[in-house]
Tab-separated table of C-alpha atoms in Angstrom:
chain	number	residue	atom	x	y	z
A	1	UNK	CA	0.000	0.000	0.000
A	2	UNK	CA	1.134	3.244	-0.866
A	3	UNK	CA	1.797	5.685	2.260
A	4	UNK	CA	0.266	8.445	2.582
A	5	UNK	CA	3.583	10.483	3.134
A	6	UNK	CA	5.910	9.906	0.774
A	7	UNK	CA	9.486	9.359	2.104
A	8	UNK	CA	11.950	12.191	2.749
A	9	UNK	CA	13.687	11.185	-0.419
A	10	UNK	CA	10.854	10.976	-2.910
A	11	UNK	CA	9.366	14.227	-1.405
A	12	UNK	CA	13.091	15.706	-2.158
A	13	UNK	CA	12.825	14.630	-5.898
A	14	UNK	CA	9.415	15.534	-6.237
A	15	UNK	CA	10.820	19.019	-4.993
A	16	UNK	CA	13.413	19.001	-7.263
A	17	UNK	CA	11.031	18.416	-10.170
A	18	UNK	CA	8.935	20.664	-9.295
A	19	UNK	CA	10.761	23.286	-9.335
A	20	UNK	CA	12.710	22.146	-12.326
A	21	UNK	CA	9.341	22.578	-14.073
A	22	UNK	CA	8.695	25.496	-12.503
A	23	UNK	CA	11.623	27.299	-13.919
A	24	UNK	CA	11.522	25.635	-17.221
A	25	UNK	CA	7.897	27.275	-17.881
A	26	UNK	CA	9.522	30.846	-17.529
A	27	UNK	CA	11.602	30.051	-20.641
A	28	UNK	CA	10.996	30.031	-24.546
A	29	UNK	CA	10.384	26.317	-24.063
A	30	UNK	CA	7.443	27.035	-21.563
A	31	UNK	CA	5.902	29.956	-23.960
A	32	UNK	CA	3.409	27.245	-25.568
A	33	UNK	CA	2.363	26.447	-22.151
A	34	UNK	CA	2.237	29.980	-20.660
A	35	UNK	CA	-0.154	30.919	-23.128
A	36	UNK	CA	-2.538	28.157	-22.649
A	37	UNK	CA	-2.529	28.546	-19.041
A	38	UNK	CA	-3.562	32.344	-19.800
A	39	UNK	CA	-6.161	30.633	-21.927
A	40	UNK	CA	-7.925	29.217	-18.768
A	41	UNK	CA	-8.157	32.626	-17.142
A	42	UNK	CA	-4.973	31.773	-14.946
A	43	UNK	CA	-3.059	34.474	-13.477
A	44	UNK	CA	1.007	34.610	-13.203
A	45	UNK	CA	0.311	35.068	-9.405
A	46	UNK	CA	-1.654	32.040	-9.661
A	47	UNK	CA	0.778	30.037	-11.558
A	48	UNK	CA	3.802	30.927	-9.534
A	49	UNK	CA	1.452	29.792	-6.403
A	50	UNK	CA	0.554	26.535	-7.567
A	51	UNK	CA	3.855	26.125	-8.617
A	52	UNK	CA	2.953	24.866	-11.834
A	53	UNK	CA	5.237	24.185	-14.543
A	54	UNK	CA	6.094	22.586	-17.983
A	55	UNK	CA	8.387	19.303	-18.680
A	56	UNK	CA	10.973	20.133	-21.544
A	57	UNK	CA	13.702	18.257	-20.175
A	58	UNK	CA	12.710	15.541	-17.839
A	59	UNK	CA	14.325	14.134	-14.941
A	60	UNK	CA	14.992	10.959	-14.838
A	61	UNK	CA	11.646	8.936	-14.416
A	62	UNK	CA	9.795	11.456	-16.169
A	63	UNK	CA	10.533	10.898	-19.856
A	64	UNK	CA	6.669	9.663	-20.737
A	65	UNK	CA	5.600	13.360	-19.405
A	66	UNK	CA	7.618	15.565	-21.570
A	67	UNK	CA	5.798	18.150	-23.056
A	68	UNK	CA	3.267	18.200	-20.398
A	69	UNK	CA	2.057	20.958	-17.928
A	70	UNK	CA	2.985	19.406	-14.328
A	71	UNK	CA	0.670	20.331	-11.450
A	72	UNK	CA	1.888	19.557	-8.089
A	73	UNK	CA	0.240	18.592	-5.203
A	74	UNK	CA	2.034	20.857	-2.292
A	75	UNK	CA	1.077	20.529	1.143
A	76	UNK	CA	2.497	21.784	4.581
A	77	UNK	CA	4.767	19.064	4.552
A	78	UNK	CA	5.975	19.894	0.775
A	79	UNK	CA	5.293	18.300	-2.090
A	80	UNK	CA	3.530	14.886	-2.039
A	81	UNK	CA	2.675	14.283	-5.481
A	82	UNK	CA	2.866	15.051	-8.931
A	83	UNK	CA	0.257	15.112	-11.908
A	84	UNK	CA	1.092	15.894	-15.452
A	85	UNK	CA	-1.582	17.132	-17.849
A	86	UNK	CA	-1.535	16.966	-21.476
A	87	UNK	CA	-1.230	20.303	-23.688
A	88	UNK	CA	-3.665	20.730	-26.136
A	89	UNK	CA	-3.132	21.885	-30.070
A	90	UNK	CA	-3.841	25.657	-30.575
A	91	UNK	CA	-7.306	25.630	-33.376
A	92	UNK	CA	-5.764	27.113	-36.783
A	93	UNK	CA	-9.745	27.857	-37.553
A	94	UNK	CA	-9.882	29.266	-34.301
A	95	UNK	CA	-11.771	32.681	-34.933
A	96	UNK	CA	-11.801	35.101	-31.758
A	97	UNK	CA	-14.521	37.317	-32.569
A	98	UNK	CA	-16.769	34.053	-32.457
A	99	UNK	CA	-16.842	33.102	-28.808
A	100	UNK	CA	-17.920	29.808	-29.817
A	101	UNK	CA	-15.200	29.129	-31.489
A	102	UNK	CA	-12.770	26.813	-29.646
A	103	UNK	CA	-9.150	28.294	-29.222
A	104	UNK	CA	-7.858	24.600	-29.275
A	105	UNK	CA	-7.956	21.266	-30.708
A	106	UNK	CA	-9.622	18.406	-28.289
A	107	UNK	CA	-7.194	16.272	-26.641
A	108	UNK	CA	-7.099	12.671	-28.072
A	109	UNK	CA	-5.551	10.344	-25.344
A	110	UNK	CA	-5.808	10.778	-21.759
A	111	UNK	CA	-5.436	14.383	-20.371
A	112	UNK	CA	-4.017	13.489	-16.886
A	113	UNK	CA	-1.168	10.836	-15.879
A	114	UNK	CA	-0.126	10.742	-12.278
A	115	UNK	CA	3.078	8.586	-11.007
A	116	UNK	CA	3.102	5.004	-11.129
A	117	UNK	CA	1.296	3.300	-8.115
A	118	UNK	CA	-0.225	7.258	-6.520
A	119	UNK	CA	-3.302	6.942	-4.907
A	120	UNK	CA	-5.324	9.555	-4.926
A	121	UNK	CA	-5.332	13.039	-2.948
A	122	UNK	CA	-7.152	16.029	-1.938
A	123	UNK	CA	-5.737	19.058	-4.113
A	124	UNK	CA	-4.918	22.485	-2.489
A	125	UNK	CA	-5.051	20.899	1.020
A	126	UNK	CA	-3.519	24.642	2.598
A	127	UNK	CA	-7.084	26.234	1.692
A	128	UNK	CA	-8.340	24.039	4.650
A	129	UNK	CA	-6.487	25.483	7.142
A	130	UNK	CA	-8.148	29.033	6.273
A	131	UNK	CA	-10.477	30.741	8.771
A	132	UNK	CA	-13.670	30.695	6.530
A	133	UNK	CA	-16.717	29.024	7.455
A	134	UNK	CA	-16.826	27.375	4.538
A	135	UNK	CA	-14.679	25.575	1.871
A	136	UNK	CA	-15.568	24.678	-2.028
A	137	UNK	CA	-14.296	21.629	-3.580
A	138	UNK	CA	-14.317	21.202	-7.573
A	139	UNK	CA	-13.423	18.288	-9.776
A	140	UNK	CA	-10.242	18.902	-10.943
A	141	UNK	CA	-7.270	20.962	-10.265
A	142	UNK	CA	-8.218	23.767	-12.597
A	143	UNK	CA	-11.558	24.767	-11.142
A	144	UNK	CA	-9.957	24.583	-7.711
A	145	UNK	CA	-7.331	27.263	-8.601
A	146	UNK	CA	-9.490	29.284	-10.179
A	147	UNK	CA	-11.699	29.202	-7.288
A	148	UNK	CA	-8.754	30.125	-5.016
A	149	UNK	CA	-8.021	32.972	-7.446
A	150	UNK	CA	-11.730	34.422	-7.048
A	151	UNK	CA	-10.702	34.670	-3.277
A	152	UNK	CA	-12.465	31.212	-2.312
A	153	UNK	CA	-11.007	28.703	-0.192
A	154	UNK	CA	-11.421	25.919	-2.387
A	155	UNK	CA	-9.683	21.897	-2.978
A	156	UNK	CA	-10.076	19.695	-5.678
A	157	UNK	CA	-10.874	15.741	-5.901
A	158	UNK	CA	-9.964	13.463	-8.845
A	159	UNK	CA	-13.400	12.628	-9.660
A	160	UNK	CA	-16.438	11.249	-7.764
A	161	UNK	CA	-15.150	7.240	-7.841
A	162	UNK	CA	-11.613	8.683	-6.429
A	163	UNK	CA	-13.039	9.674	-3.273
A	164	UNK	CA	-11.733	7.927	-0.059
A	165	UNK	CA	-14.288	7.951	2.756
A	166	UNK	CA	-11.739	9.158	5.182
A	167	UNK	CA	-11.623	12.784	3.469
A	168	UNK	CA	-15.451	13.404	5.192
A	169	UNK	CA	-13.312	13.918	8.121
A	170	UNK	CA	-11.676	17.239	6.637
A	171	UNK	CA	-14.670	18.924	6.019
A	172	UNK	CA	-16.365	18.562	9.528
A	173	UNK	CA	-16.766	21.613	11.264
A	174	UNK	CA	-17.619	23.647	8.582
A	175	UNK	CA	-21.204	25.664	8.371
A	176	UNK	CA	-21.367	25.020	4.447
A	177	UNK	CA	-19.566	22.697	1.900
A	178	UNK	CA	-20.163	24.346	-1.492
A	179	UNK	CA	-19.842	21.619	-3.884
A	180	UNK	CA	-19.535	23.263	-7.404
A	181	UNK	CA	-20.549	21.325	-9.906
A	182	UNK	CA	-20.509	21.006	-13.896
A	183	UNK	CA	-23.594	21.400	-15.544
A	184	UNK	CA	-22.765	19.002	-18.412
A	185	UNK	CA	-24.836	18.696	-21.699
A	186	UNK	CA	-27.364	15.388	-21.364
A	187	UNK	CA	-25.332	12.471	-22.504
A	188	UNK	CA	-27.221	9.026	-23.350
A	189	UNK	CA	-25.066	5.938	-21.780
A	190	UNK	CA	-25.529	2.233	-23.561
A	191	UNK	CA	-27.057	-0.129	-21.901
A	192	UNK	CA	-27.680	2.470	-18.865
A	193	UNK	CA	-29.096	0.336	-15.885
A	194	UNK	CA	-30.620	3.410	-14.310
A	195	UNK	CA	-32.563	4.505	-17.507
A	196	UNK	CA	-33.554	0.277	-18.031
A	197	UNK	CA	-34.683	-0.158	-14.565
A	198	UNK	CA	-37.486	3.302	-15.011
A	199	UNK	CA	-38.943	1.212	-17.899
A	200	UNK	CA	-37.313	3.049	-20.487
A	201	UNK	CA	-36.002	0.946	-23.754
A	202	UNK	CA	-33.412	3.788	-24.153
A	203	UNK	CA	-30.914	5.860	-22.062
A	204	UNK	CA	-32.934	9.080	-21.497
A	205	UNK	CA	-29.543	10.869	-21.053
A	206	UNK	CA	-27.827	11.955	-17.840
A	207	UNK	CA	-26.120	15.274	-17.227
A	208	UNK	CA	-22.590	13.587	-15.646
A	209	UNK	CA	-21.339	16.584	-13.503
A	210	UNK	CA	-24.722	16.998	-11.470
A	211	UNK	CA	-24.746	13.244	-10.826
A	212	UNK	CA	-21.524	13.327	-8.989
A	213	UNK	CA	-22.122	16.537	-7.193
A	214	UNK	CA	-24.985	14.726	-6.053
A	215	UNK	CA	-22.816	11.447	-5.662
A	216	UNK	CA	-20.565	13.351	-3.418
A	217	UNK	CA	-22.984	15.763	-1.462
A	218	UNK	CA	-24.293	12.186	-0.255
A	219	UNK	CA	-21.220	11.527	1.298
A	220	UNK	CA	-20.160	15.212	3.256
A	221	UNK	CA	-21.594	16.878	6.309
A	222	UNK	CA	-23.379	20.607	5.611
A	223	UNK	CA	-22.943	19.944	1.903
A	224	UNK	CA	-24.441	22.145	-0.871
A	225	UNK	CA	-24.495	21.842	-4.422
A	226	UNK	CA	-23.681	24.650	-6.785
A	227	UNK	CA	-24.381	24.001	-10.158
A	228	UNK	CA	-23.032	26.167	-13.000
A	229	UNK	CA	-24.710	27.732	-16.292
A	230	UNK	CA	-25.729	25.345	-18.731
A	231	UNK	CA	-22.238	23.894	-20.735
A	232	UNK	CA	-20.113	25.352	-17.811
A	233	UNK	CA	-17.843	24.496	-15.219
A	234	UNK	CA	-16.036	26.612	-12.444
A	235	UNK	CA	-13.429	27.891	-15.089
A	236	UNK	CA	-15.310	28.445	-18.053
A	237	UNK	CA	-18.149	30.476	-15.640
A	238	UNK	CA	-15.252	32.466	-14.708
A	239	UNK	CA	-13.567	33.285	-17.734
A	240	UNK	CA	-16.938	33.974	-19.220
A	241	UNK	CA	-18.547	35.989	-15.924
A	242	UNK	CA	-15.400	36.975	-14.266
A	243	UNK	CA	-14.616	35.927	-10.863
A	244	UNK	CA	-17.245	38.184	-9.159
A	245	UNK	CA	-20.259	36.043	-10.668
A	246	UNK	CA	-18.979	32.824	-9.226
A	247	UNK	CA	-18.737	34.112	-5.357
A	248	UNK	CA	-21.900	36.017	-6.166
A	249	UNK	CA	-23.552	32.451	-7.294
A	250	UNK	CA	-22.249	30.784	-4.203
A	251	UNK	CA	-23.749	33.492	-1.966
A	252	UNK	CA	-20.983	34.380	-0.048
A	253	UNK	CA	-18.947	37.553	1.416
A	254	UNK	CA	-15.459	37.445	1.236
């Protein structure tokens, strides 16, 4: 089993990468990167926070994540894990006075690889030790630093079926849990059980992002769902709304 604190010496190379990457995404090599980050509505601040960073020349280990943003997980102990997200292709019909046209290319493959044998973890574990009564949690790293960015204490999970039932433990105490969720187009599933088992002969179609908010309010004391505009999530509200509208839609003062 994997321990939850990685050894002095694996936390000292994740370090070392880390910053590595860090560095390497100030350069001409990182400029690709840099501008997709600026893409999601991140801020410099918020990069050089999150430490984030790009993989041009990998360490040794790392060779399969070259060319890959690398998002690290940093906690008060330092660094206790590493996740590497794919770079997408900019659109060459990308047209900017349309704003439905994309900016880039979908990403064929998986977006995210973590290291061999990580288990999963909370993201942005400092924002729990703020003094607000409350605390957001997103799925995915991105929404989570964008929420932090907007001012809201806020940590990330790797999805609904990654959730270990000893994390309901860090969110006692608080007056609200503001789960904000994705409000994903209706997708139809084949051979849906859910859908079979109402009578239907085909999947009615299930909006995936407010079935695991749900999934996971189930599971946390005090939680609250906060769904986003149709075909949003916590970024793309943001970078459409501006930071404002999201702690306005979660009702809070800051």
């Amino acid at each position: 089993m994997t321990s939850l604190v990685p050894s002095n010496s694996s936390k000292s190379f994740m370090g070392e990468a880390m910053e590595t990457y860090y560095q390497t995404l100030k350069t001409e090599a990182g400029s690709a990167a840099v501008e997709y980050l600026k893409s999601r509505a991140l801020s410099g601040a918020s990069g050089q926070s999150f430490r984030l960073g790009y993989v041009a020349n990998p360490l040794p280990g790392h060779e399969q994540y070259t060319g890959m943003l690398c998002v690290p997980y940093i906690t008060r102990s330092g660094v206790v894990t590493l996740r590497f997200r794919a770079l997408p292709d900019p659109n060459p019909e990308h047209d900017p006075s349309d704003p439905e046209s994309a900016e880039y290319l979908p990403i064929m493959g998986p977006k995210y690889k973590s290291v061999p044998g990580e288990m999963p973890r909370l993201y942005n574990t400092p924002d729990l030790d703020r003094r607000e009564p409350f605390v957001c949690i997103t799925e995915g790293e991105f929404d989570a630093m964008i929420a932090h960015q907007a001012g809201l204490p806020a940590v990330a999970i790797p999805g609904v079926n990654g959730w270990s039932d000893w994390w309901g433990r860090c969110f006692k105490g608080y007056e609200a849990v503001y789960i904000l969720s994705d409000n994903d187009p209706l997708k139809k599933k084949v051979n849906c059980r859910p859908c079979a088992d109402e009578g239907l002969q085909e999947c009615k179609g299930h909006n995936v992002g407010a079935e695991s908010a749900e999934k996971l309010a189930a599971k946390i004391t005090n939680a609250r769902v906060v769904m986003m505009p149709p075909g949003h999530d916590v970024n793309s509200f943001v970078k459409a709304e501006g930071p404002d509208a999201l702690v306005a839609k979660i009702g809070v003062k800051l």
